[in-house]
Tab-separated table of C-alpha atoms in Angstrom:
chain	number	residue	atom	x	y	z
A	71	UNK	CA	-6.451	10.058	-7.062
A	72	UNK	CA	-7.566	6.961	-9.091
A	73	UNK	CA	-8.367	4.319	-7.237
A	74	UNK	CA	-9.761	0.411	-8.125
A	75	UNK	CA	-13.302	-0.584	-7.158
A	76	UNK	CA	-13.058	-3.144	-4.840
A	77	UNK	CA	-16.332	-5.347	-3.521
A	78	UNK	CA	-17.859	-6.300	-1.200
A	79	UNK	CA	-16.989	-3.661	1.404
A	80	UNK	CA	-16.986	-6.124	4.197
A	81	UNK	CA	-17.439	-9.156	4.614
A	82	UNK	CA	-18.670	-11.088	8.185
A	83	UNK	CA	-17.859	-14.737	8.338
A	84	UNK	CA	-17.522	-17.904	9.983
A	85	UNK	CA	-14.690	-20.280	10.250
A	86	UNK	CA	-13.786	-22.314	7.967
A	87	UNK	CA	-15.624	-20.890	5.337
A	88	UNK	CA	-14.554	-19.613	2.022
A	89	UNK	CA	-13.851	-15.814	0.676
A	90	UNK	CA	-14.045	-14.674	-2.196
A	91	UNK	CA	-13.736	-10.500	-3.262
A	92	UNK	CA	-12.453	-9.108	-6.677
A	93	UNK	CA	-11.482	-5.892	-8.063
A	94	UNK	CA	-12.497	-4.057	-10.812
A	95	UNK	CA	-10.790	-1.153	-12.874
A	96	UNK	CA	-12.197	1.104	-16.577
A	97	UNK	CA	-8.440	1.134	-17.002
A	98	UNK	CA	-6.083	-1.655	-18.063
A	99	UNK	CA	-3.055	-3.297	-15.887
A	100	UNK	CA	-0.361	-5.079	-16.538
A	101	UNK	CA	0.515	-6.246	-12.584
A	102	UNK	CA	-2.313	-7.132	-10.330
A	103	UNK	CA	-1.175	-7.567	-6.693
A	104	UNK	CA	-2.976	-8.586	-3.541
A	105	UNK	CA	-2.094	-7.028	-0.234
A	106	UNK	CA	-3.502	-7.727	3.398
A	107	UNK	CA	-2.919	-5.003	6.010
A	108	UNK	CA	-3.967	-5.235	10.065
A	109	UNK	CA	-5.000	-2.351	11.972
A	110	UNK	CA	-1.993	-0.206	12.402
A	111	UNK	CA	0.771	-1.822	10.250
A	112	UNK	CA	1.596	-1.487	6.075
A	113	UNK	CA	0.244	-3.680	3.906
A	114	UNK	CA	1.859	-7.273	3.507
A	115	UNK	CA	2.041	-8.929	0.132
A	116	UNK	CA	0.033	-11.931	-0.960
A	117	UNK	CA	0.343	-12.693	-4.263
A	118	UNK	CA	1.631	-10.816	-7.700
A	119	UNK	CA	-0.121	-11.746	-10.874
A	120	UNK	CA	1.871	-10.919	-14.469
A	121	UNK	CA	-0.511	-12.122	-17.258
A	122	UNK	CA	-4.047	-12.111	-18.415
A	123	UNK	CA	-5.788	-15.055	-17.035
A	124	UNK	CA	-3.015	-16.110	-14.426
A	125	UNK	CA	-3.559	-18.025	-11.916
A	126	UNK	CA	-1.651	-18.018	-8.961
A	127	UNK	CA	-1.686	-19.725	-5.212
A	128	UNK	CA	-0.874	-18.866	-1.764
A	129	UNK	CA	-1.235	-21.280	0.619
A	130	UNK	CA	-5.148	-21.082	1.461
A	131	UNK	CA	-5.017	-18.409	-1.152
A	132	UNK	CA	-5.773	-17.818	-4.872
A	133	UNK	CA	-5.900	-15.291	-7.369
A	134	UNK	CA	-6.612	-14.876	-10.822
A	135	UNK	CA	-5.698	-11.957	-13.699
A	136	UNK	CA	-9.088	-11.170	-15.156
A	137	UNK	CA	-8.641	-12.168	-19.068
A	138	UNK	CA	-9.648	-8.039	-20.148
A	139	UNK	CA	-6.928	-7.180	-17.893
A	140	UNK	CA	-9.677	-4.992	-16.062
A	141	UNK	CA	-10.191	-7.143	-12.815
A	142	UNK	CA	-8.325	-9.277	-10.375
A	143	UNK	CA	-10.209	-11.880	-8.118
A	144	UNK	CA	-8.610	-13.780	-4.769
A	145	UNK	CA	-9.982	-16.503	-2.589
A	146	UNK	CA	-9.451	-17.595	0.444
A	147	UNK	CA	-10.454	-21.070	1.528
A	148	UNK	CA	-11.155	-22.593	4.699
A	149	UNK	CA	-10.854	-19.160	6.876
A	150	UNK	CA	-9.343	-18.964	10.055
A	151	UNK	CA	-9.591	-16.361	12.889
A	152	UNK	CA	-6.051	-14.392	11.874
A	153	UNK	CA	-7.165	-13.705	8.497
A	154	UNK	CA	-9.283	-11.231	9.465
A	155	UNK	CA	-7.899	-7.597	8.258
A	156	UNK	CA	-8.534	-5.033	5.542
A	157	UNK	CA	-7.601	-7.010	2.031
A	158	UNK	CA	-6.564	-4.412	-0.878
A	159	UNK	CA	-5.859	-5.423	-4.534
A	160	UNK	CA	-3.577	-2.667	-6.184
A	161	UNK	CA	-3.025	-3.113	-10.116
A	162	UNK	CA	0.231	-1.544	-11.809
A	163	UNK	CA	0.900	0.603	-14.594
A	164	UNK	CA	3.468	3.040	-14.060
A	165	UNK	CA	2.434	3.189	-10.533
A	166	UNK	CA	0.699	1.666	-7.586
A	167	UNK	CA	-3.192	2.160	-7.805
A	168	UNK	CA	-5.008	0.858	-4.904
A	169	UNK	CA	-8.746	-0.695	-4.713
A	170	UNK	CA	-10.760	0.468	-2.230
A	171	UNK	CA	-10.014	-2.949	0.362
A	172	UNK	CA	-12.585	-5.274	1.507
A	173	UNK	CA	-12.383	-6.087	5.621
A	174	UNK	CA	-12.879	-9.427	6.370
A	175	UNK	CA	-14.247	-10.618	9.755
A	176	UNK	CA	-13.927	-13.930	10.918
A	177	UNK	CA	-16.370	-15.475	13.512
A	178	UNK	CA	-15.293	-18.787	15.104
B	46	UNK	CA	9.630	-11.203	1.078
B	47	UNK	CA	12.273	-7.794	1.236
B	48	UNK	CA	12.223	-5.780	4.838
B	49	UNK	CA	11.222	-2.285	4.481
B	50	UNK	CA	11.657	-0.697	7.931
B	51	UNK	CA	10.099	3.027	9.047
B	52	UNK	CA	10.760	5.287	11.624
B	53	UNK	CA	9.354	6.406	14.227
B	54	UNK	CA	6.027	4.354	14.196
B	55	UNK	CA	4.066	7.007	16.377
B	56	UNK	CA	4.631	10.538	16.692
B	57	UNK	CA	2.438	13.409	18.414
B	58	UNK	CA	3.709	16.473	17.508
B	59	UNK	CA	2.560	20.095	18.309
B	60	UNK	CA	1.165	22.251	15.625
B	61	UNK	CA	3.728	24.245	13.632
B	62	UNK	CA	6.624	22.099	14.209
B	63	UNK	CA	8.093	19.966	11.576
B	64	UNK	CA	8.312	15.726	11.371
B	65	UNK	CA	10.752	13.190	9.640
B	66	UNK	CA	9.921	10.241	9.009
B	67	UNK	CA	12.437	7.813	7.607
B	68	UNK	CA	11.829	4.614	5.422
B	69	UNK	CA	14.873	1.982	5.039
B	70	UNK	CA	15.294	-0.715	2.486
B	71	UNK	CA	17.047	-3.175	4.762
B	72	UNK	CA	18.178	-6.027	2.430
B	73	UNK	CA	18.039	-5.005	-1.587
B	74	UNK	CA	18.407	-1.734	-2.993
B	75	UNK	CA	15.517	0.583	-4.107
B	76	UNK	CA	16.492	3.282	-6.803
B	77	UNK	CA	12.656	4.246	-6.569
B	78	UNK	CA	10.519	4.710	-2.739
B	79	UNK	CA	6.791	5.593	-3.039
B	80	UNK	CA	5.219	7.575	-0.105
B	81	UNK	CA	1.626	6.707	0.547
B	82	UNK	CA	-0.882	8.605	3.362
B	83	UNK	CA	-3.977	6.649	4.732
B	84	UNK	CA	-7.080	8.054	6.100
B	85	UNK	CA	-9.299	5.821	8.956
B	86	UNK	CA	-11.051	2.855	6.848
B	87	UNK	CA	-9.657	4.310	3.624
B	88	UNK	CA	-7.599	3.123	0.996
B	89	UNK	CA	-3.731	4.514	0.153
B	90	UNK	CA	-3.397	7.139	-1.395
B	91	UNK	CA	-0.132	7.705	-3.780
B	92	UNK	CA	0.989	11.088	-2.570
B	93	UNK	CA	5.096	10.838	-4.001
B	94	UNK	CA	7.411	9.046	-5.786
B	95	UNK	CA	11.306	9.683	-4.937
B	96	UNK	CA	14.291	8.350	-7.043
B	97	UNK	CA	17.490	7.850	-5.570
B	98	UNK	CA	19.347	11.478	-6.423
B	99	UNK	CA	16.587	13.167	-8.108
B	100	UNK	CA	13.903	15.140	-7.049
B	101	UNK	CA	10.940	13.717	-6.099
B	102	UNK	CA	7.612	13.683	-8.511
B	103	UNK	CA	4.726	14.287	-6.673
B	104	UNK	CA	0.587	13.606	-7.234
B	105	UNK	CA	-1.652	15.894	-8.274
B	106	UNK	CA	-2.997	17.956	-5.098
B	107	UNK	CA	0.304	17.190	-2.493
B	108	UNK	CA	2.208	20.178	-1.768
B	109	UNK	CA	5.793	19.959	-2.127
B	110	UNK	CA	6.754	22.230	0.349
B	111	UNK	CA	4.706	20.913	2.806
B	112	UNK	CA	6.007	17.018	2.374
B	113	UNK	CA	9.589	16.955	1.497
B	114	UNK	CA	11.059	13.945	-0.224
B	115	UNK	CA	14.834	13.221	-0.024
B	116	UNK	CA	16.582	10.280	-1.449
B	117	UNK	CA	19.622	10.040	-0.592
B	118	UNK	CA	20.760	6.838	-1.168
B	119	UNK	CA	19.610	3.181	-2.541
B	120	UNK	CA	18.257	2.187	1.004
B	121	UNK	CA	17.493	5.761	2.519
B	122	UNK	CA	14.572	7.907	1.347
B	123	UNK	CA	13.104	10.674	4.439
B	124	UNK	CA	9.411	12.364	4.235
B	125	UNK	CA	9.578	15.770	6.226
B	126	UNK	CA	6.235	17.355	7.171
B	127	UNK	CA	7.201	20.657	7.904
B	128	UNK	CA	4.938	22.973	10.148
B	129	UNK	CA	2.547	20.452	10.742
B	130	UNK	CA	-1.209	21.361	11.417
B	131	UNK	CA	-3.433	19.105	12.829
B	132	UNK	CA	-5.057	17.976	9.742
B	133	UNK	CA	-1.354	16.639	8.406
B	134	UNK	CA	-2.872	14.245	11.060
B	135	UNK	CA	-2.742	10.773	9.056
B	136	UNK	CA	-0.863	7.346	8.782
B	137	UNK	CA	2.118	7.754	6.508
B	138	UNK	CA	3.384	4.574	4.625
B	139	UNK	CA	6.062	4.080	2.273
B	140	UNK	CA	6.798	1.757	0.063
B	141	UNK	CA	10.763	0.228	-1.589
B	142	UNK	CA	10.400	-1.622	-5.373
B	143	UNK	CA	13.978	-3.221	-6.019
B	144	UNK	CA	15.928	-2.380	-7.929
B	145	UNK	CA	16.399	-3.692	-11.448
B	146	UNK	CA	13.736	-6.201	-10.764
B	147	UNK	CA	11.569	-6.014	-13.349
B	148	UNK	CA	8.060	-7.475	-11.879
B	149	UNK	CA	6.732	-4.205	-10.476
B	150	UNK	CA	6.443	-5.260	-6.977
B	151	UNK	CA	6.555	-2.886	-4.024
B	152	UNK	CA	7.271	-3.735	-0.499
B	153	UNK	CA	5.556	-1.529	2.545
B	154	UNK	CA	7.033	-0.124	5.781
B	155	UNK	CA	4.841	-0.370	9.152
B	156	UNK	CA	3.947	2.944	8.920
B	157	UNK	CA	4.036	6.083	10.782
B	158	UNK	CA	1.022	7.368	12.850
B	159	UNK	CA	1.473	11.457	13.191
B	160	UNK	CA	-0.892	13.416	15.552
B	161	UNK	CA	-0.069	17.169	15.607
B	162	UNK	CA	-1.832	18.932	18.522
């Protein structure tokens, strides 16, 4: 199935630092989400984006609609131990596609 | 955020038998419940989409008759793997979007862990 490309991979980090990942699609979406999903549970929504070039906060996190409609970007700031997890952006047309998910370790 | 709740969250079944798995909308209504299977350190991977009293449409490569879809009602949609084999071995999400809300969003279950010995 089709699926977004998602980078980086991984990601090792320490405390307090800041995250950033995006995801990238040949395809157009009108919805960009942002899920985070620990080992053995579904994923948990972050944040929903609408429109081209939205930007949109959570707390410690952010996200932005790419202006092509293409690509999705979120941020975390100031990390903590419990974000660590598996971080997937999924963009919506008339379904669900999901990126490939970036896991994010945090070292304190 | 809306409660989607899934059940059983483990299962170990022996080969040839068959599995239900049920996924709940617990406070808003969901006229459409996606079913999702997940590989180790992969990605999820769309494999139906069930509408409340219709059958379900299902992705390109998923058997039907292997994973049946019923959805009975607004808060009630079932996944049956019947006579499982051990590579039906997988984590099983599924997913609720409400119901006349317009912005696309869908909420996930915990999941469902089948092994089939």
């Amino acid at each position: 199935g089709q699926q977004l490309n998602q980078s980086p991979q991984s990601m090792f980090i320490q405390e307090g630092e800041d995250v950033s990942m995006n995801c990238t699609s040949s395809s157009i979406f009108n919805t960009w989400l942002w899920y985070k999903q620990d080992p053995g549970e579904g994923p948990v929504l972050l944040i929903a984006l609408y429109k081209a070039g939205e930007l949109t906060s959570n707390g410690r996190l952010t996200a932005q609609f790419g202006i092509t409609r293409k690509d999705s970007f979120l941020n975390i700031s100031a990390s903590i131990p419990s974000d660590v997890g598996i971080y997937f952006c999924a963009g919506y047309t008339d379904k669900l596609i999901f990126g490939t998910g970036t896991r994010l370790q945090v070292f304190p | 955020g809306a409660v989607v709740s899934q059940h059983p969250s483990w299962v170990i079944c022996k080969s040839g038998t068959s599995v239900k798995i049920e996924c709940r909308s617990l406070d808003f209504q969901a006229t459409t419940m996606f079913w999702y299977r997940q590989f180790p350190k992969q990605s999820l991977m769309l494999m139906a989409t069930s509408n409340e009293g219709s059958k379900a449409t299902y992705e390109q490569g998923v058997e039907k008759d292997k994973f049946l879809i019923n959805h009975a009602s607004l808060t009630l949609s079932t996944l049956t793997v019947t006579s499982a084999h051990p590579e039906d071995s997988s984590f099983y999400i599924c997913s609720a979007r409400e119901a006349g809300w317009a912005k696309n969003i869908q909420y996930f279950g915990a999941g469902t862990r089948l092994s089939v010995l």
